[in-house]
Amino acid sequence: MRILITGATGFVGGHLVELLQAEGGHEIVGLSRKDPRPVSRAHLGGMTRLVYAELSDGPNLETTLRETKPEWIFHLAGFAHPGDSFLNPEGCWSDNLNATQCLYDSVLRTGFSPRILFVSTGLVYGDPTGSGEPFTETSPLRPASPYAESKKAADLLGEKMARESGIDVVRVRPFNQIGPRQSADYAVANFARHVAAIERGSQPPVITPKGDLSAFRDLTDVRDMVRAYRLLIESGKRGEVYNAGSGTAYRIGDILNRLIQLSGMPIDVKQTAEPSRKASAGVARADTTKLRAATGWEPRYPFDETLKDVLTYWRAVSAPAAS
C-alpha cells in the first residue's frame, strides 16, 4: 500500500510509522514542515521517505501527491497544543482548518481517490462532565478552546467533503494519548520527566504540578491508538466519525503517585494553583462502542506497562529537567 502520513515526525506519527513498517508491504512517505526530525525519532529515517512541504502550499502539496500517488493518507498534522491556541488562535486555525481544506482541494485537483483518515480530537465535546457519562459520537459539540474549535470545523469539513465532493474521508476523535517519546508539554510525560530527573539527582525530590490533579481523563497508549487508526482507515465507513480511547478515566493525581511508586524514590508533591489556568475537574471519557464494532479494536497495553515505558524513556533522556 502506498501511504502518505502528514505530521509523520510528530509523537503519534512516529509510532504510526513503526506500526506500518512492522506490518510490511507498505511504501511510506512522511510529510513534514522544514524542521529537523526530532532526535527521539531519528531512527525512523530508514523506515520512511520524508518530504518537506507546507500543507497550505497548494501547488507544492499537489506535486507531492502526484509523485507519491498515495492510496491511504493519514492526516495527523496540525496545531497540537490546546493551551497554546489561546496565545496563537490565528496559527491554530490556519494549521488545523485551512491546511486540511488545502489537502482536500489538492486531492480533488489530482483526480486521485485515496482514503483519508482525518484525526480530530475528543476535545470537540467540550469540558469534562460532572456525571462521568462517556461522550458518544452523537454528543453535542461544545469546544472550549481555539484548538478544539478549529478541530471541530475541520472535522465537520471532512463530513461535508465526503457527502458533497466524494472525497473518501473517515474521521476519528481520539481522547488523550500517552506513551514513550511524548513531549513534556503533556502532563504524564512531564511527571515522568521530573521523576527521572530526581532519580538522577539533577532535581530536588519535590514535584510541583501546575494542573488540576483531581481531574479524570481517558488515557490510551499511543501504540494502541495508532493501531485503531490503522484499522479505521481500512474498515471505517466514508464520512463517519469514530471515538477512540480506552473508555477508562484515570485520576491525574493517581497517575503521578503511581509514577513515584514505580521510581521507589521518596518524592514530595506540592501542588500550586495558577490563576490563569482554567479548572479542569470532571471526567472525560470516550464511548468507543462504534469503533469496536467497526474494527474489533481493543487496547492491548496494560496501563501500568505504559507508565513504566514512559518512565523508562525519560530515564534514558540525558538532559536534566528544571524543577
GROMACS .gro file of C-alpha atoms in nm:
model
  323
    1MET     CA    1   0.000   0.000   0.000
    2ARG     CA    2   0.128   0.349  -0.087
    3ILE     CA    3   0.078   0.561   0.226
    4LEU     CA    4   0.124   0.933   0.294
    5ILE     CA    5   0.139   1.047   0.656
    6THR     CA    6   0.110   1.418   0.732
    7GLY     CA    7   0.285   1.507   1.056
    8ALA     CA    8   0.498   1.194   1.030
    9THR     CA    9   0.773   1.333   1.254
   10GLY     CA   10   0.535   1.404   1.542
   11PHE     CA   11   0.477   1.193   1.851
   12VAL     CA   12   0.182   0.999   1.707
   13GLY     CA   13   0.322   0.996   1.353
   14GLY     CA   14   0.640   0.824   1.464
   15HIS     CA   15   0.451   0.543   1.633
   16LEU     CA   16   0.225   0.504   1.330
   17VAL     CA   17   0.528   0.472   1.102
   18GLU     CA   18   0.667   0.199   1.328
   19LEU     CA   19   0.339   0.007   1.320
   20LEU     CA   20   0.308   0.023   0.941
   21GLN     CA   21   0.672  -0.069   0.890
   22ALA     CA   22   0.631  -0.372   1.116
   23GLU     CA   23   0.334  -0.485   0.903
   24GLY     CA   24   0.544  -0.480   0.589
   25GLY     CA   25   0.425  -0.439   0.232
   26HIS     CA   26   0.384  -0.061   0.253
   27GLU     CA   27   0.559   0.225   0.076
   28ILE     CA   28   0.551   0.502   0.334
   29VAL     CA   29   0.608   0.871   0.267
   30GLY     CA   30   0.607   1.117   0.553
   31LEU     CA   31   0.509   1.482   0.506
   32SER     CA   32   0.666   1.733   0.743
   33ARG     CA   33   0.743   2.101   0.770
   34LYS     CA   34   1.102   2.205   0.707
   35ASP     CA   35   1.205   2.138   1.065
   36PRO     CA   36   1.470   1.890   1.173
   37ARG     CA   37   1.344   1.546   1.267
   38PRO     CA   38   1.334   1.523   1.649
   39VAL     CA   39   1.628   1.328   1.792
   40SER     CA   40   1.386   1.091   1.966
   41ARG     CA   41   1.251   0.986   1.624
   42ALA     CA   42   1.572   0.991   1.424
   43HIS     CA   43   1.556   0.610   1.391
   44LEU     CA   44   1.254   0.647   1.162
   45GLY     CA   45   1.477   0.772   0.882
   46GLY     CA   46   1.523   0.422   0.746
   47MET     CA   47   1.152   0.344   0.767
   48THR     CA   48   1.000   0.621   0.559
   49ARG     CA   49   1.089   0.876   0.294
   50LEU     CA   50   1.043   1.226   0.428
   51VAL     CA   51   0.910   1.510   0.213
   52TYR     CA   52   0.925   1.868   0.339
   53ALA     CA   53   0.618   2.070   0.248
   54GLU     CA   54   0.362   2.306   0.396
   55LEU     CA   55   0.009   2.175   0.372
   56SER     CA   56  -0.106   2.529   0.299
   57ASP     CA   57   0.121   2.541  -0.010
   58GLY     CA   58  -0.129   2.400  -0.259
   59PRO     CA   59   0.094   2.371  -0.568
   60ASN     CA   60   0.377   2.204  -0.374
   61LEU     CA   61   0.132   1.972  -0.199
   62GLU     CA   62  -0.031   1.878  -0.528
   63THR     CA   63   0.311   1.797  -0.675
   64THR     CA   64   0.383   1.573  -0.375
   65LEU     CA   65   0.052   1.392  -0.420
   66ARG     CA   66   0.116   1.334  -0.791
   67GLU     CA   67   0.463   1.199  -0.717
   68THR     CA   68   0.362   0.968  -0.432
   69LYS     CA   69   0.018   0.861  -0.560
   70PRO     CA   70  -0.098   0.760  -0.212
   71GLU     CA   71  -0.375   0.507  -0.167
   72TRP     CA   72  -0.409   0.596   0.202
   73ILE     CA   73  -0.348   0.931   0.371
   74PHE     CA   74  -0.324   0.959   0.749
   75HIS     CA   75  -0.379   1.329   0.823
   76LEU     CA   76  -0.212   1.384   1.160
   77ALA     CA   77  -0.051   1.725   1.101
   78GLY     CA   78  -0.185   2.033   1.273
   79PHE     CA   79  -0.160   2.269   1.567
   80ALA     CA   80  -0.113   2.033   1.859
   81HIS     CA   81  -0.133   2.227   2.186
   82PRO     CA   82  -0.476   2.333   2.319
   83GLY     CA   83  -0.329   2.573   2.575
   84ASP     CA   84  -0.107   2.747   2.322
   85SER     CA   85  -0.405   2.801   2.093
   86PHE     CA   86  -0.525   3.085   2.319
   87LEU     CA   87  -0.195   3.263   2.252
   88ASN     CA   88  -0.192   3.197   1.877
   89PRO     CA   89  -0.550   3.140   1.757
   90GLU     CA   90  -0.472   3.252   1.401
   91GLY     CA   91  -0.192   3.000   1.364
   92CYS     CA   92  -0.412   2.732   1.517
   93TRP     CA   93  -0.696   2.791   1.271
   94SER     CA   94  -0.453   2.803   0.981
   95ASP     CA   95  -0.284   2.475   1.073
   96ASN     CA   96  -0.600   2.284   1.163
   97LEU     CA   97  -0.870   2.409   0.926
   98ASN     CA   98  -0.706   2.590   0.636
   99ALA     CA   99  -0.437   2.328   0.588
  100THR     CA  100  -0.697   2.049   0.593
  101GLN     CA  101  -0.905   2.229   0.332
  102CYS     CA  102  -0.593   2.267   0.120
  103LEU     CA  103  -0.523   1.895   0.148
  104TYR     CA  104  -0.875   1.805   0.031
  105ASP     CA  105  -0.863   2.058  -0.253
  106SER     CA  106  -0.526   1.925  -0.367
  107VAL     CA  107  -0.656   1.569  -0.366
  108LEU     CA  108  -0.953   1.674  -0.578
  109ARG     CA  109  -0.728   1.850  -0.830
  110THR     CA  110  -0.513   1.541  -0.877
  111GLY     CA  111  -0.812   1.323  -0.959
  112PHE     CA  112  -0.683   1.054  -0.723
  113SER     CA  113  -0.917   0.880  -0.479
  114PRO     CA  114  -0.713   0.795  -0.169
  115ARG     CA  115  -0.881   0.700   0.152
  116ILE     CA  116  -0.809   0.971   0.410
  117LEU     CA  117  -0.818   0.932   0.788
  118PHE     CA  118  -0.869   1.272   0.950
  119VAL     CA  119  -0.757   1.278   1.312
  120SER     CA  120  -0.980   1.514   1.510
  121THR     CA  121  -0.992   1.527   1.892
  122GLY     CA  122  -1.219   1.431   2.178
  123LEU     CA  123  -1.193   1.792   2.293
  124VAL     CA  124  -1.463   1.884   2.039
  125TYR     CA  125  -1.713   1.763   2.300
  126GLY     CA  126  -1.606   2.038   2.539
  127ASP     CA  127  -1.538   2.040   2.909
  128PRO     CA  128  -1.548   1.715   3.107
  129THR     CA  129  -1.881   1.622   3.258
  130GLY     CA  130  -1.952   1.613   3.628
  131SER     CA  131  -2.159   1.298   3.588
  132GLY     CA  132  -1.882   1.096   3.429
  133GLU     CA  133  -2.108   0.984   3.146
  134PRO     CA  134  -1.897   0.894   2.841
  135PHE     CA  135  -1.912   1.101   2.526
  136THR     CA  136  -2.061   0.929   2.222
  137GLU     CA  137  -2.026   1.037   1.861
  138THR     CA  138  -2.371   1.199   1.887
  139SER     CA  139  -2.289   1.405   2.199
  140PRO     CA  140  -2.318   1.782   2.144
  141LEU     CA  141  -2.001   1.951   2.020
  142ARG     CA  142  -1.906   2.227   2.266
  143PRO     CA  143  -1.539   2.310   2.206
  144ALA     CA  144  -1.383   2.530   2.474
  145SER     CA  145  -1.060   2.649   2.309
  146PRO     CA  146  -0.944   2.778   1.971
  147TYR     CA  147  -0.774   2.441   1.927
  148ALA     CA  148  -1.097   2.247   1.981
  149GLU     CA  149  -1.300   2.498   1.775
  150SER     CA  150  -1.064   2.466   1.478
  151LYS     CA  151  -1.060   2.087   1.506
  152LYS     CA  152  -1.440   2.083   1.516
  153ALA     CA  153  -1.451   2.292   1.198
  154ALA     CA  154  -1.203   2.064   1.020
  155ASP     CA  155  -1.388   1.758   1.149
  156LEU     CA  156  -1.721   1.878   1.008
  157LEU     CA  157  -1.546   1.984   0.687
  158GLY     CA  158  -1.446   1.622   0.633
  159GLU     CA  159  -1.807   1.512   0.673
  160LYS     CA  160  -1.920   1.778   0.426
  161MET     CA  161  -1.650   1.691   0.171
  162ALA     CA  162  -1.734   1.322   0.190
  163ARG     CA  163  -2.101   1.399   0.130
  164GLU     CA  164  -2.071   1.666  -0.137
  165SER     CA  165  -1.737   1.614  -0.312
  166GLY     CA  166  -1.698   1.239  -0.295
  167ILE     CA  167  -1.370   1.252  -0.103
  168ASP     CA  168  -1.322   0.928   0.089
  169VAL     CA  169  -1.273   1.065   0.441
  170VAL     CA  170  -1.307   0.874   0.768
  171ARG     CA  171  -1.289   1.077   1.089
  172VAL     CA  172  -1.162   0.975   1.430
  173ARG     CA  173  -1.187   1.165   1.759
  174PRO     CA  174  -0.908   1.043   1.985
  175PHE     CA  175  -0.905   1.117   2.355
  176ASN     CA  176  -0.574   1.162   2.542
  177GLN     CA  177  -0.278   0.961   2.416
  178ILE     CA  178   0.034   0.888   2.620
  179GLY     CA  179   0.348   0.685   2.564
  180PRO     CA  180   0.723   0.691   2.508
  181ARG     CA  181   0.863   0.997   2.324
  182GLN     CA  182   0.574   1.226   2.410
  183SER     CA  183   0.668   1.589   2.473
  184ALA     CA  184   0.695   1.706   2.832
  185ASP     CA  185   0.434   1.968   2.741
  186TYR     CA  186   0.181   1.699   2.838
  187ALA     CA  187   0.107   1.601   3.197
  188VAL     CA  188   0.208   1.234   3.217
  189ALA     CA  189   0.530   1.285   3.022
  190ASN     CA  190   0.611   1.589   3.236
  191PHE     CA  191   0.556   1.391   3.556
  192ALA     CA  192   0.787   1.115   3.432
  193ARG     CA  193   1.050   1.371   3.327
  194HIS     CA  194   1.062   1.513   3.677
  195VAL     CA  195   1.071   1.170   3.842
  196ALA     CA  196   1.362   1.069   3.619
  197ALA     CA  197   1.543   1.396   3.697
  198ILE     CA  198   1.503   1.332   4.069
  199GLU     CA  199   1.641   0.980   4.025
  200ARG     CA  200   1.948   1.128   3.850
  201GLY     CA  201   1.999   1.379   4.128
  202SER     CA  202   1.956   1.675   3.894
  203GLN     CA  203   1.644   1.800   4.073
  204PRO     CA  204   1.539   1.814   4.441
  205PRO     CA  205   1.292   1.540   4.541
  206VAL     CA  206   0.990   1.766   4.501
  207ILE     CA  207   0.737   1.789   4.217
  208THR     CA  208   0.511   2.095   4.191
  209PRO     CA  209   0.247   2.019   3.927
  210LYS     CA  210   0.056   2.318   3.792
  211GLY     CA  211  -0.255   2.141   3.664
  212ASP     CA  212  -0.557   2.001   3.843
  213LEU     CA  213  -0.468   1.663   3.992
  214SER     CA  214  -0.834   1.588   4.075
  215ALA     CA  215  -0.937   1.570   3.708
  216PHE     CA  216  -1.015   1.237   3.542
  217ARG     CA  217  -0.905   1.176   3.183
  218ASP     CA  218  -0.947   0.893   2.933
  219LEU     CA  219  -0.589   0.787   2.855
  220THR     CA  220  -0.474   0.539   2.590
  221ASP     CA  221  -0.130   0.409   2.500
  222VAL     CA  222  -0.031   0.575   2.172
  223ARG     CA  223   0.070   0.235   2.035
  224ASP     CA  224  -0.286   0.114   2.084
  225MET     CA  225  -0.422   0.437   1.938
  226VAL     CA  226  -0.227   0.416   1.612
  227ARG     CA  227  -0.350   0.058   1.575
  228ALA     CA  228  -0.705   0.196   1.594
  229TYR     CA  229  -0.614   0.444   1.319
  230ARG     CA  230  -0.476   0.162   1.105
  231LEU     CA  231  -0.793  -0.042   1.146
  232LEU     CA  232  -1.021   0.255   1.079
  233ILE     CA  233  -0.857   0.358   0.755
  234GLU     CA  234  -0.936   0.012   0.625
  235SER     CA  235  -1.270  -0.063   0.790
  236GLY     CA  236  -1.427   0.273   0.873
  237LYS     CA  237  -1.723   0.399   0.671
  238ARG     CA  238  -1.677   0.702   0.447
  239GLY     CA  239  -1.796   1.022   0.612
  240GLU     CA  240  -1.845   0.857   0.951
  241VAL     CA  241  -1.676   0.959   1.277
  242TYR     CA  242  -1.547   0.727   1.549
  243ASN     CA  243  -1.439   0.795   1.906
  244ALA     CA  244  -1.108   0.638   2.006
  245GLY     CA  245  -0.999   0.590   2.365
  246SER     CA  246  -0.962   0.339   2.642
  247GLY     CA  247  -1.307   0.406   2.786
  248THR     CA  248  -1.145   0.431   3.130
  249ALA     CA  249  -1.094   0.760   3.314
  250TYR     CA  250  -0.782   0.788   3.529
  251ARG     CA  251  -0.735   1.047   3.804
  252ILE     CA  252  -0.434   1.262   3.717
  253GLY     CA  253  -0.308   1.269   4.075
  254ASP     CA  254  -0.317   0.889   4.092
  255ILE     CA  255  -0.100   0.869   3.780
  256LEU     CA  256   0.162   1.093   3.938
  257ASN     CA  257   0.154   0.883   4.255
  258ARG     CA  258   0.195   0.564   4.053
  259LEU     CA  259   0.499   0.703   3.870
  260ILE     CA  260   0.651   0.791   4.207
  261GLN     CA  261   0.580   0.436   4.330
  262LEU     CA  262   0.747   0.291   4.019
  263SER     CA  263   1.052   0.501   4.098
  264GLY     CA  264   1.077   0.396   4.460
  265MET     CA  265   1.220   0.739   4.544
  266PRO     CA  266   1.089   0.950   4.836
  267ILE     CA  267   0.928   1.236   4.642
  268ASP     CA  268   0.700   1.509   4.776
  269VAL     CA  269   0.418   1.656   4.571
  270LYS     CA  270   0.338   2.022   4.630
  271GLN     CA  271   0.063   2.140   4.404
  272THR     CA  272   0.044   2.510   4.320
  273ALA     CA  273  -0.257   2.664   4.151
  274GLU     CA  274  -0.208   2.901   3.859
  275PRO     CA  275  -0.465   3.185   3.845
  276SER     CA  276  -0.455   3.181   3.464
  277ARG     CA  277  -0.533   2.812   3.440
  278LYS     CA  278  -0.896   2.711   3.400
  279ALA     CA  279  -1.006   2.438   3.640
  280SER     CA  280  -1.025   2.107   3.458
  281ALA     CA  281  -1.202   1.896   3.719
  282GLY     CA  282  -1.454   1.649   3.592
  283VAL     CA  283  -1.448   1.328   3.394
  284ALA     CA  284  -1.365   1.299   3.024
  285ARG     CA  285  -1.435   0.951   2.893
  286ALA     CA  286  -1.496   0.807   2.547
  287ASP     CA  287  -1.768   0.567   2.444
  288THR     CA  288  -1.589   0.356   2.183
  289THR     CA  289  -1.870   0.113   2.103
  290LYS     CA  290  -1.881   0.228   1.742
  291LEU     CA  291  -1.505   0.188   1.690
  292ARG     CA  292  -1.501  -0.161   1.840
  293ALA     CA  293  -1.800  -0.274   1.636
  294ALA     CA  294  -1.644  -0.149   1.311
  295THR     CA  295  -1.290  -0.278   1.367
  296GLY     CA  296  -1.276  -0.523   1.656
  297TRP     CA  297  -1.017  -0.295   1.820
  298GLU     CA  298  -0.929  -0.348   2.185
  299PRO     CA  299  -0.645  -0.187   2.384
  300ARG     CA  300  -0.352  -0.423   2.436
  301TYR     CA  301  -0.116  -0.230   2.661
  302PRO     CA  302  -0.192  -0.251   3.035
  303PHE     CA  303  -0.187   0.098   3.185
  304ASP     CA  304   0.092   0.016   3.428
  305GLU     CA  305   0.308  -0.108   3.141
  306THR     CA  306   0.254   0.219   2.958
  307LEU     CA  307   0.362   0.418   3.263
  308LYS     CA  308   0.674   0.203   3.301
  309ASP     CA  309   0.763   0.260   2.936
  310VAL     CA  310   0.713   0.637   2.969
  311LEU     CA  311   0.937   0.646   3.275
  312THR     CA  312   1.199   0.428   3.105
  313TYR     CA  313   1.206   0.669   2.812
  314TRP     CA  314   1.265   0.972   3.034
  315ARG     CA  315   1.533   0.789   3.230
  316ALA     CA  316   1.719   0.750   2.900
  317VAL     CA  317   1.695   1.121   2.816
  318SER     CA  318   2.018   1.284   2.926
  319ALA     CA  319   1.903   1.647   2.952
  320PRO     CA  320   1.822   1.738   3.314
  321ALA     CA  321   1.476   1.869   3.393
  322ALA     CA  322   1.415   2.202   3.561
  323SER     CA  323   1.247   2.186   3.899
   0.00000   0.00000   0.00000
